[in-house]
Coordinates of C-alpha atoms in Angstrom, one line a residue:
Chain A
M156 CA 0.4 -0.1 0.1
T157 CA 1.2 3.5 -0.7
K158 CA 1.2 5.4 2.6
F159 CA 0.0 8.9 2.9
G160 CA 1.5 11.9 4.9
L161 CA 2.0 15.3 5.0
S162 CA 4.8 17.7 4.7
L163 CA 5.6 18.9 8.6
M164 CA 5.1 22.5 9.4
P165 CA 6.8 23.9 12.7
E166 CA 3.8 26.5 13.3
P167 CA 1.2 26.5 16.5
A168 CA -1.5 26.6 13.8
F169 CA -0.5 23.8 11.6
A170 CA -0.8 21.7 15.3
L171 CA -4.0 22.8 15.8
A172 CA -5.4 21.8 12.6
A173 CA -3.4 19.0 11.7
L174 CA -3.7 17.1 15.7
P175 CA -7.1 15.3 15.2
V176 CA -6.0 13.5 11.9
F177 CA -2.6 12.5 13.2
D178 CA -5.1 11.1 16.1
E179 CA -7.7 9.2 13.7
G180 CA -4.4 7.6 12.4
L181 CA -4.2 8.9 9.2
I182 CA -0.9 10.1 8.7
E183 CA 1.4 7.4 7.9
C184 CA 4.5 9.0 7.1
L185 CA 5.9 12.2 7.6
E186 CA 8.1 14.6 5.6
W187 CA 10.8 17.1 7.5
S188 CA 12.5 19.9 5.4
F189 CA 15.5 19.3 8.1
D190 CA 17.1 22.4 7.1
M191 CA 14.3 24.8 8.4
G192 CA 15.1 22.9 12.0
W193 CA 18.6 24.9 11.8
G194 CA 18.1 27.8 12.5
S195 CA 19.2 29.2 15.9
T196 CA 15.5 29.0 17.1
G197 CA 15.8 25.4 17.0
R198 CA 12.5 23.1 17.1
P199 CA 9.7 22.7 19.1
A200 CA 9.3 20.0 21.3
W201 CA 6.0 18.4 19.6
V202 CA 8.2 18.4 16.4
D203 CA 10.9 16.8 17.9
A204 CA 8.5 14.5 19.3
L205 CA 6.9 13.5 16.2
L206 CA 10.0 13.1 14.1
D207 CA 11.2 10.7 16.9
E208 CA 8.2 8.6 16.2
Y209 CA 8.3 8.5 12.5
S210 CA 11.7 8.0 12.2
T211 CA 11.5 4.7 14.6
A212 CA 8.7 3.4 12.3
G213 CA 11.3 3.9 9.1
W214 CA 8.7 6.5 7.7
L215 CA 10.4 9.5 8.3
L216 CA 11.7 11.3 4.5
G217 CA 13.9 14.2 4.3
H218 CA 13.7 17.2 2.4
G219 CA 15.9 19.8 1.7
V220 CA 15.5 23.5 0.7
S221 CA 18.6 25.0 1.0
Y222 CA 21.6 23.4 -0.3
S223 CA 21.4 24.5 -3.6
L224 CA 22.0 21.3 -5.7
L225 CA 23.0 23.3 -8.9
G226 CA 24.3 26.1 -7.1
A227 CA 28.0 26.6 -8.1
H228 CA 29.1 28.5 -4.9
G229 CA 27.5 28.7 -1.5
N230 CA 27.8 26.7 1.5
H231 CA 27.8 23.3 0.6
Q232 CA 30.3 21.9 2.7
R233 CA 28.6 23.2 5.7
W234 CA 25.3 22.3 5.3
L235 CA 26.5 18.9 4.5
R236 CA 28.2 19.0 8.0
R237 CA 24.7 19.9 9.5
L238 CA 23.2 17.2 7.8
A239 CA 25.9 14.6 9.0
N240 CA 24.6 15.4 12.8
E241 CA 20.9 15.3 11.4
V242 CA 21.1 11.3 10.1
D243 CA 23.0 10.8 13.2
E244 CA 20.2 12.1 15.3
R245 CA 17.4 10.5 12.9
S246 CA 16.7 7.6 10.3
Y247 CA 15.4 9.2 7.4
R248 CA 14.0 6.6 4.8
W249 CA 15.6 9.0 1.6
I250 CA 17.0 13.0 1.1
T251 CA 15.8 15.0 -1.6
E252 CA 16.8 18.6 -2.7
H253 CA 15.3 20.6 -5.5
V254 CA 16.7 20.3 -8.7
G255 CA 18.1 24.4 -9.2
F256 CA 19.6 26.3 -7.3
V257 CA 19.3 29.3 -4.1
G258 CA 21.0 31.9 -3.6
A259 CA 23.8 33.7 -5.4
G260 CA 26.0 36.6 -5.7
R261 CA 24.3 39.4 -3.5
F262 CA 22.1 36.4 -2.2
T263 CA 22.4 34.1 0.1
F264 CA 19.2 32.4 -0.5
S265 CA 16.0 32.2 -2.6
A266 CA 13.3 30.6 -4.1
P267 CA 15.1 27.6 -6.2
M268 CA 15.7 28.6 -9.8
P269 CA 16.3 26.4 -12.7
M270 CA 19.6 26.0 -14.6
P271 CA 19.7 25.3 -18.9
M272 CA 20.2 21.6 -19.2
T273 CA 24.5 21.6 -20.1
R274 CA 27.0 18.8 -19.7
D275 CA 28.5 21.0 -17.0
V276 CA 25.2 21.6 -15.2
V277 CA 24.6 17.6 -15.2
A278 CA 27.8 17.0 -14.1
L279 CA 27.8 19.8 -10.6
G280 CA 24.3 18.2 -10.0
V281 CA 25.6 14.7 -9.8
Q282 CA 28.6 15.4 -7.6
R283 CA 26.6 17.3 -5.6
L284 CA 24.2 14.1 -5.0
R285 CA 27.3 12.2 -4.4
D286 CA 28.7 14.4 -1.6
I287 CA 25.0 13.6 -0.1
A288 CA 25.4 10.0 -0.7
T289 CA 28.6 9.7 0.8
I290 CA 27.0 11.1 4.1
V291 CA 23.8 9.6 4.7
D292 CA 22.7 6.0 4.2
C293 CA 19.8 6.2 2.5
P294 CA 19.0 7.1 -1.2
V295 CA 19.2 10.2 -2.2
G296 CA 17.3 12.3 -5.0
V297 CA 15.2 15.5 -6.4
E298 CA 12.3 16.9 -6.9
N299 CA 11.0 18.8 -10.2
L300 CA 10.5 22.4 -9.8
A301 CA 7.2 24.6 -10.7
T302 CA 9.4 27.5 -11.2
C303 CA 10.7 28.0 -14.6
L304 CA 11.9 30.8 -16.9
S305 CA 11.2 29.6 -20.4
T306 CA 9.3 26.7 -22.2
Q307 CA 12.6 25.3 -22.7
D308 CA 13.3 24.9 -19.1
A309 CA 9.8 22.9 -18.5
V310 CA 10.4 20.8 -21.6
E311 CA 14.1 20.2 -20.6
Q312 CA 13.6 19.3 -17.1
G313 CA 12.5 15.6 -17.6
R314 CA 15.8 15.1 -19.3
L315 CA 18.0 17.2 -17.0
V316 CA 16.1 15.1 -13.7
R317 CA 17.1 11.1 -15.5
D318 CA 20.6 12.3 -16.4
L319 CA 20.8 13.4 -13.0
L320 CA 19.7 10.3 -11.0
S321 CA 21.2 8.2 -13.4
P322 CA 24.5 7.9 -12.2
V323 CA 23.5 8.1 -8.8
D324 CA 21.0 5.6 -8.7
G325 CA 18.6 8.6 -7.4
I326 CA 15.1 8.6 -6.3
L327 CA 12.4 10.8 -7.9
L328 CA 10.4 13.2 -5.9
L329 CA 7.8 13.7 -8.6
D330 CA 5.5 16.9 -7.1
L331 CA 2.3 17.0 -9.2
H332 CA 1.6 20.8 -8.8
N333 CA 4.8 21.6 -9.9
L334 CA 4.2 19.9 -13.1
W335 CA 0.9 20.8 -13.4
C336 CA 1.8 24.4 -13.2
Q337 CA 4.6 23.9 -15.7
S338 CA 2.1 22.4 -18.2
L339 CA -0.5 25.1 -17.6
N340 CA 1.9 28.2 -17.5
C341 CA 4.0 26.6 -20.8
D342 CA 0.7 25.0 -22.7
V343 CA 2.9 21.9 -23.3
D344 CA 0.7 19.0 -22.5
I345 CA 1.4 17.2 -18.8
E346 CA 1.6 13.9 -20.7
T347 CA 4.6 15.5 -22.5
L348 CA 6.5 16.4 -19.3
L349 CA 5.6 13.5 -17.9
T350 CA 6.8 11.2 -20.3
A351 CA 10.5 12.9 -20.1
L352 CA 10.4 12.0 -16.1
P353 CA 11.9 8.7 -15.0
L354 CA 8.9 7.4 -13.6
D355 CA 10.4 3.9 -12.3
R356 CA 12.6 6.0 -9.7
V357 CA 9.3 7.6 -8.3
R358 CA 9.3 7.0 -4.9
E359 CA 7.3 9.9 -3.1
I360 CA 5.0 12.4 -5.2
H361 CA 3.6 15.8 -3.5
L362 CA 0.5 17.1 -3.6
A363 CA -0.5 21.0 -2.9
G364 CA -2.7 23.4 -3.7
G365 CA -1.8 26.8 -5.2
R366 CA -3.6 29.9 -7.3
E367 CA -3.7 31.8 -10.1
S368 CA -2.1 35.3 -10.5
S369 CA -2.3 37.8 -13.3
T370 CA 0.8 39.4 -14.5
A371 CA 1.5 43.1 -15.7
S372 CA 0.4 41.7 -19.4
G373 CA -2.7 40.7 -18.0
R374 CA -1.9 36.8 -18.6
S375 CA -3.1 34.3 -15.6
L376 CA -0.6 31.8 -14.0
R377 CA -0.8 29.2 -11.5
R378 CA 1.3 29.2 -8.7
D379 CA 2.6 26.3 -6.5
T380 CA 2.1 28.9 -2.9
H381 CA 0.7 25.7 -0.8
D382 CA -1.8 27.8 0.6
Q383 CA -5.0 25.9 -0.8
L384 CA -6.6 22.5 -0.9
V385 CA -5.8 20.4 -3.4
P386 CA -7.4 20.7 -6.8
P387 CA -9.6 18.0 -7.9
T388 CA -7.9 17.8 -11.4
L389 CA -4.8 17.1 -9.3
L390 CA -6.0 13.8 -7.6
E391 CA -7.6 12.7 -11.1
L392 CA -3.8 12.9 -12.1
L393 CA -2.5 11.2 -9.4
E394 CA -4.9 8.5 -10.1
R395 CA -3.2 8.5 -13.4
V396 CA 0.1 8.8 -12.9
A397 CA 0.6 6.1 -9.8
P398 CA -0.2 3.0 -11.6
R399 CA 2.9 4.4 -13.8
C400 CA 5.0 4.5 -10.7
P401 CA 6.1 1.0 -9.9
N402 CA 8.4 1.8 -6.8
L403 CA 6.0 4.7 -5.8
E404 CA 6.1 4.2 -1.5
A405 CA 4.5 7.9 -0.2
V406 CA 2.4 10.4 -1.0
I407 CA 2.5 14.0 1.0
Y408 CA 0.2 16.6 1.5
E409 CA 2.0 19.8 1.2
R410 CA 0.6 22.7 3.1
L411 CA 2.3 26.4 4.6
G412 CA 1.4 26.1 8.4
T413 CA 1.0 29.9 8.0
S414 CA -1.6 29.8 5.6
L415 CA -4.1 27.5 8.1
T416 CA -5.5 31.2 9.8
D417 CA -8.6 30.0 10.8
V418 CA -10.9 28.0 11.9
A419 CA -12.8 27.9 8.2
A420 CA -9.3 26.7 7.0
H421 CA -8.3 24.4 9.7
N422 CA -12.1 22.3 9.0
A423 CA -11.8 22.4 5.1
Y424 CA -8.0 21.9 5.3
R425 CA -9.0 18.4 7.4
A426 CA -11.9 17.2 4.9
D427 CA -9.4 17.6 2.3
L428 CA -6.5 15.7 3.6
R429 CA -9.3 13.2 4.7
T430 CA -10.8 12.6 1.0
V431 CA -6.7 12.3 -0.3
S432 CA -6.2 9.6 2.0
Q433 CA -8.6 7.8 0.8
V434 CA -7.7 8.3 -3.0
V435 CA -4.1 7.3 -1.5
A436 CA -5.7 4.2 0.1
G437 CA -7.3 3.4 -3.4
L438 CA -4.4 3.5 -5.7
P439 CA -3.2 0.1 -6.8
A440 CA -0.8 -1.5 -4.2
P441 CA 3.0 -1.1 -5.8
D442 CA 5.7 -3.4 -5.7
P443 CA 8.6 -1.2 -4.8
A444 CA 12.2 -2.5 -5.2
P445 CA 14.2 -2.3 -1.8
V446 CA 15.1 1.2 -1.5
M447 CA 19.2 1.1 -1.5
T448 CA 20.7 2.1 1.6
S449 CA 24.8 2.0 1.4
P450 CA 26.3 4.9 -0.1
E451 CA 28.5 2.7 -1.8
A452 CA 25.4 1.5 -4.1
T453 CA 24.8 5.0 -5.0
L454 CA 27.7 5.7 -6.3
E455 CA 27.2 3.6 -9.7
S456 CA 24.5 4.5 -12.5
S457 CA 22.5 1.1 -12.6
D458 CA 21.3 1.8 -16.1
G459 CA 24.2 2.7 -17.9
G460 CA 23.4 7.0 -17.9
L461 CA 25.8 9.5 -17.7
N462 CA 28.6 9.6 -15.3
P463 CA 30.2 12.6 -16.0
M464 CA 33.2 13.9 -14.8
P465 CA 33.0 17.0 -12.2
P466 CA 33.0 20.8 -14.2
S467 CA 36.2 22.6 -14.5
G468 CA 37.1 25.6 -12.6
R469 CA 36.2 27.6 -15.5
A470 CA 32.6 26.2 -15.6
M471 CA 32.0 26.3 -12.3
D472 CA 33.1 30.1 -12.2
Q473 CA 30.9 30.8 -15.5
M474 CA 27.5 28.8 -13.4
A475 CA 28.6 31.4 -10.8
Q476 CA 28.1 34.4 -12.6
Y477 CA 25.4 33.3 -14.4
Q478 CA 23.4 32.6 -11.6
A479 CA 24.2 35.7 -9.9
N480 CA 23.6 37.9 -12.7
L481 CA 20.5 35.7 -12.8
L482 CA 19.0 36.9 -9.4
D483 CA 20.4 40.1 -9.7
C484 CA 18.5 40.9 -12.8
L485 CA 15.4 38.9 -11.3
D486 CA 15.7 41.6 -8.4
R487 CA 15.9 44.5 -10.4
G488 CA 13.1 43.7 -12.4
R489 CA 14.7 43.6 -15.5
S490 CA 12.9 42.5 -18.8
H491 CA 13.9 38.6 -20.3
H492 CA 15.5 40.6 -23.6
E493 CA 17.9 42.2 -20.9
I494 CA 18.4 39.4 -18.7
E495 CA 19.2 37.5 -22.3
G496 CA 21.9 40.0 -23.2
E497 CA 23.4 39.8 -19.6
L498 CA 23.6 36.4 -19.3
R499 CA 24.9 36.2 -22.6
N500 CA 27.5 38.1 -21.8
A501 CA 28.4 36.5 -18.3
A502 CA 28.4 33.2 -19.7
P503 CA 27.5 32.7 -23.4
Q504 CA 27.4 28.6 -23.1
L505 CA 24.5 29.2 -20.6
A506 CA 22.7 31.6 -21.6
P507 CA 19.4 30.6 -22.2
D508 CA 16.8 32.0 -25.6
H509 CA 13.3 32.6 -25.9
M510 CA 12.5 33.4 -22.0
D511 CA 9.4 34.1 -21.2
D512 CA 8.7 37.6 -20.0
D513 CA 5.8 36.7 -17.8
L514 CA 7.6 33.5 -16.5
V515 CA 10.3 36.2 -15.7
E516 CA 8.1 38.1 -13.8
V517 CA 6.7 35.4 -11.5
A518 CA 10.6 34.2 -10.9
A519 CA 11.3 38.2 -9.7
Q520 CA 8.2 37.8 -7.2
L521 CA 9.5 34.9 -5.7
T522 CA 13.4 36.5 -5.8
R523 CA 12.3 39.5 -3.9
T524 CA 9.6 37.5 -1.6
W525 CA 12.2 34.5 -0.8
G526 CA 15.2 36.2 -1.4
V527 CA 17.9 37.0 1.1
L528 CA 21.1 39.4 0.9
A529 CA 24.5 38.6 1.7
Chain B
M286 CA 4.4 4.6 17.1
D287 CA 4.3 1.0 16.3
S288 CA 7.3 -0.2 14.2
T289 CA 5.9 -3.5 13.6
N290 CA 3.3 -2.7 11.1
N291 CA 4.0 0.8 10.7
Q292 CA 0.4 1.9 11.5
P293 CA 0.5 5.4 13.6
N294 CA 0.1 5.1 16.9
L295 CA 1.5 8.1 18.3
S296 CA 2.1 8.0 22.2
R297 CA 0.3 10.4 24.8
R298 CA 3.4 12.3 25.1
T299 CA 3.5 13.4 21.4
L300 CA -0.1 13.9 21.3
A301 CA 0.1 16.2 24.3
L302 CA 2.5 18.2 23.0
M303 CA 0.8 18.4 20.1
T304 CA -2.1 19.7 22.0
A305 CA 0.1 22.0 24.0
A306 CA 1.4 23.4 20.4
A307 CA -2.5 23.6 19.4
A308 CA -3.3 25.8 22.8
T309 CA -0.5 28.5 22.0
A310 CA -1.9 28.8 18.5
V311 CA -5.3 29.7 20.4
V312 CA -3.7 31.6 23.3
V313 CA -2.5 33.6 20.8
G314 CA -6.1 34.3 19.2
S315 CA -7.0 35.5 22.7
I316 CA -4.0 37.6 23.4
G317 CA -4.7 39.4 20.1
I318 CA -8.6 40.2 21.4
A319 CA -6.8 41.8 24.5
T320 CA -4.6 44.0 22.2
A321 CA -7.4 44.5 19.8
S322 CA -9.5 45.7 22.4
A323 CA -7.3 48.3 23.9
G324 CA -7.2 49.4 19.9
G325 CA -10.7 50.3 19.8
E326 CA -11.8 50.6 16.0
D327 CA -8.8 48.2 15.7
L328 CA -10.8 45.3 17.5
A329 CA -11.9 43.3 13.8
V330 CA -8.5 43.5 12.1
G331 CA -6.5 40.1 11.8
E332 CA -7.3 37.0 10.8
E333 CA -6.1 35.3 14.0
M334 CA -9.1 36.8 15.7
Q335 CA -11.0 33.9 14.1
F336 CA -9.1 31.9 16.7
A337 CA -10.2 33.9 19.5
Q338 CA -13.9 34.2 18.5
P339 CA -15.6 31.3 20.4
V340 CA -13.2 32.5 23.4
A341 CA -14.5 36.1 22.9
A342 CA -18.0 34.5 22.8
G343 CA -17.9 33.3 26.3
F344 CA -15.6 30.0 26.0
S345 CA -12.9 30.0 28.4
V346 CA -9.6 28.4 26.8
R347 CA -9.8 25.6 27.9
E348 CA -13.6 24.6 27.3
F349 CA -12.8 25.7 23.5
L350 CA -9.7 23.3 23.4
I351 CA -11.4 20.3 25.1
Q352 CA -14.2 20.9 22.3
Y353 CA -12.3 21.6 19.4
V354 CA -9.0 20.0 19.5
P355 CA -8.6 16.1 20.6
G356 CA -6.7 15.1 23.3
A357 CA -6.8 18.6 24.9
E358 CA -7.6 17.2 28.0
L359 CA -4.5 15.7 28.5
I360 CA -2.5 19.1 28.9
L361 CA -5.6 20.9 30.7
G362 CA -5.8 18.6 33.5
T363 CA -8.1 16.1 33.8
P364 CA -8.7 13.4 36.5
D365 CA -6.4 11.4 33.8
G366 CA -3.9 14.2 33.2
I367 CA -0.4 14.5 32.3
D368 CA 1.2 14.2 35.9
D369 CA 3.1 10.9 34.6
W370 CA 5.5 12.9 32.6
G371 CA 5.1 16.2 34.1
D372 CA 4.6 19.9 32.7
C373 CA 4.1 20.7 29.1
P374 CA 7.8 22.2 28.2
A375 CA 6.0 23.3 25.2
C376 CA 3.9 26.2 27.2
G377 CA 4.0 25.2 30.9
M378 CA 0.8 24.2 31.6
G379 CA 0.8 21.1 33.0

C-alpha cells in the first residue's frame, strides 16, 4: 500500500489544524524539511516528538530546501556537515532536494531557480548528489521544480532529472502540482512532461494547492503557493500517474502552516486530508523494489546513464556568474531581453534563448519574496 | 508508534505536546483580543481573531480546546491528566 503523509510545518497553527488527523491515524508517513530546523530558534518539542516517532517507524522522509543542488557557489560543505549531524540523530528513509539553485551573488538564499540543461550543469548536480550520498545511509534524490523561465526549461527538466539521477541510482520526488503548473503556464501537454521523467524512479509524490496570479500583461499563471486545498484535477492526475510509478511508496500533502489562519481553513484542510487519504488508499498496490541503503550502492549508475566528470574551474566560475547575474536581474525587475543579454555576456554557453517575460515576472516576485541578501 | 506494522499510533506524550502547541495557537488568538480591545476600532482586524472568537463569545480557552482539539484534556488537567510526565515543555501548562 502507498503511504499517505504530510509535510510537517513547525507553526502552532499547523499543530492545531493537523492534530485531529494524526489522532485518527491517517498520517502514515512524515516529510520534514530538516534544514528548516537548523536555525537559531531550534525546533519545538512537539516537532521533535513527531520526528522521533516516524523515524523509529522507518517513515520519516527528508527533504532539503537550502542545499542548492545546482548552485556553483554556496555553503555546501557547512550544509553537509549539518546533514551528517541530522542523520546521526534520526533515521531518514531518503533525502531529496530541488532541481535548481538557491542564492548566488548578492543573495545567500532565494526560491529555487532552474538551470539550463548542459553537460556542466549535470556534472555539478551529480557531484552534489554524490556528496550527499557519501554522508547518508539512505537513497538520495531530487524534486522537479514549478518555476521556469522559458518553455525550454519545462520541456528539458525531465531529461535533466533523468541524467542527474542515473549516475547515483537516485530517486525522484515527483511534485504533481509543480508539473501541472509548468504544463498550464507553458502550454505543454502534461503527458509530454511526464514521459520525459524517469517514472520508475518515483518513490514519493507531492500534492499541494496553489492559486492563479495575473501578470502585468494580464496573463494568468498558476503558482505553487501551498496555501489552498488540493484541486480535484490533481487527484485525477494522481490516479492516472501512480500506476505508472512501480516504486511509489509515499504521497505527501504540502500546506504552509502560516496559511492555516482560521477555523474554516482548518476544517477545510482536515476534510481535504481525509479525501486525499482515501484516494491514496485506493491506488493500486505497488511492488517497490527495496530502497538502496548503502552509500556505495548509490555511486554507480544502474542503467548505464551519464557518469560525468566534475565541471572544470572555469565552468564553475561561469555558472556562478550566470546565477549571480540572474538573481540580480530578477531582483532589479529587468525584462527577459535584458536578462538574456546580461547572461549571454556573463556565461555564453549557458545563456538561454526565448525567456518568457511573464514567467520572468513570476521569478522576479519569488526572488523578492524569498531572497535573502548577503 | 508501532514500528512493526507502521500504523501511526502516536504516543500520549507526542499527542499532548501537539495539543500544547495547538493551545499556543489559540492563546495567541486570545491575546489578540486583549490587544485589539485596547485599540478600539482595530478590534476586528487580523485573521488570527477568528481563533479567538469562540473565546470572545464566552468559552474559556480550556472549554474551547476540549471541544475543538482532541486530546486537549491531556494538557488541561483532567483526572487522567499528564501527571506522569510533568509540565508541558512547550507552553508550561501542566
